[in-house]
Phi, psi and omega in degrees: 000149178282141177283146178300151181295125177257161178302325179293322179296317178296317181294321179293324175292322179295320180295336180294339180275358181292107181258001187258008177284143188244018182249157178303155187305321183290339179253002187288135175243120180266134184240162177295317182296320178295320179294316179297320178296319179296314180296318179297319180295312180297318179297317179297316180299313180297321179296314181292324176296318178299314180298316179299316179295318182297311186278334184254336184249324189262347180250129176247122180248122178242122178245138183256031179213159177236131178257123178251125179281104184280354181277349180282137178302144185276348182213175179246118180289127180230130176234139178211152176222114184235135178238127176246114179287135175055049177228134182295138180299327183292342180277351183254131179219160179243126176234144176240129179232155175273175182301338179274356179092006179279137179294139178253147180267116180269351183289347178282339181279124183292337184257021180278115178220109173237124182239144173251138179230125175290137184231150173214127182055038176079006181236145178291131180247005176215168177283151180298139177244131179293137184247130175273149180289160181089190178079015179290135177284112186266346181218170184289333181297318179292327176294317179295321177299317179296319180296321179296319178298319180294319179296315179298320179296319178294322178296321179294323179294322187263003180058027175074008181261118179232148171282161180295329182263014181290132175228109183293178180289145182294121176057022179075018184293327182292332182277346184257000000 
């Protein structure tokens, strides 16, 4: 017949679960605390694995609505002041793109104000003109077309009379 379980018999079985001793088997001492720690660790690991599987693999949540937080500001305020000496205003344009490179429309923003001012010797020589986004010259052909229009306009102003040593402004920068 089997002897009834004694506390020593239970403790010796409990000590068999001690997985944290770090000495060779012949010198290994198994303790109650080590066994309890091992059992607690294995139980905790199994419990957390079960929870992760339950909440991430076995439950499907489908929501048919989107919540938009309307308290967040709708835009990013940006201010800039750039001066290009001796450069035609028509050669400068403002484009806004998103991180994917798609052009963004700034005309929907009520506070969009970009102005160009013709300057000479660091002072404005014309009134500010509101600038619409886009219109950037992307190739040399559009630049040449713009230059031809400027040359024709200058010829009309001067009635075609030039001195032999006349050298106009570079790219029409003086006129802008």
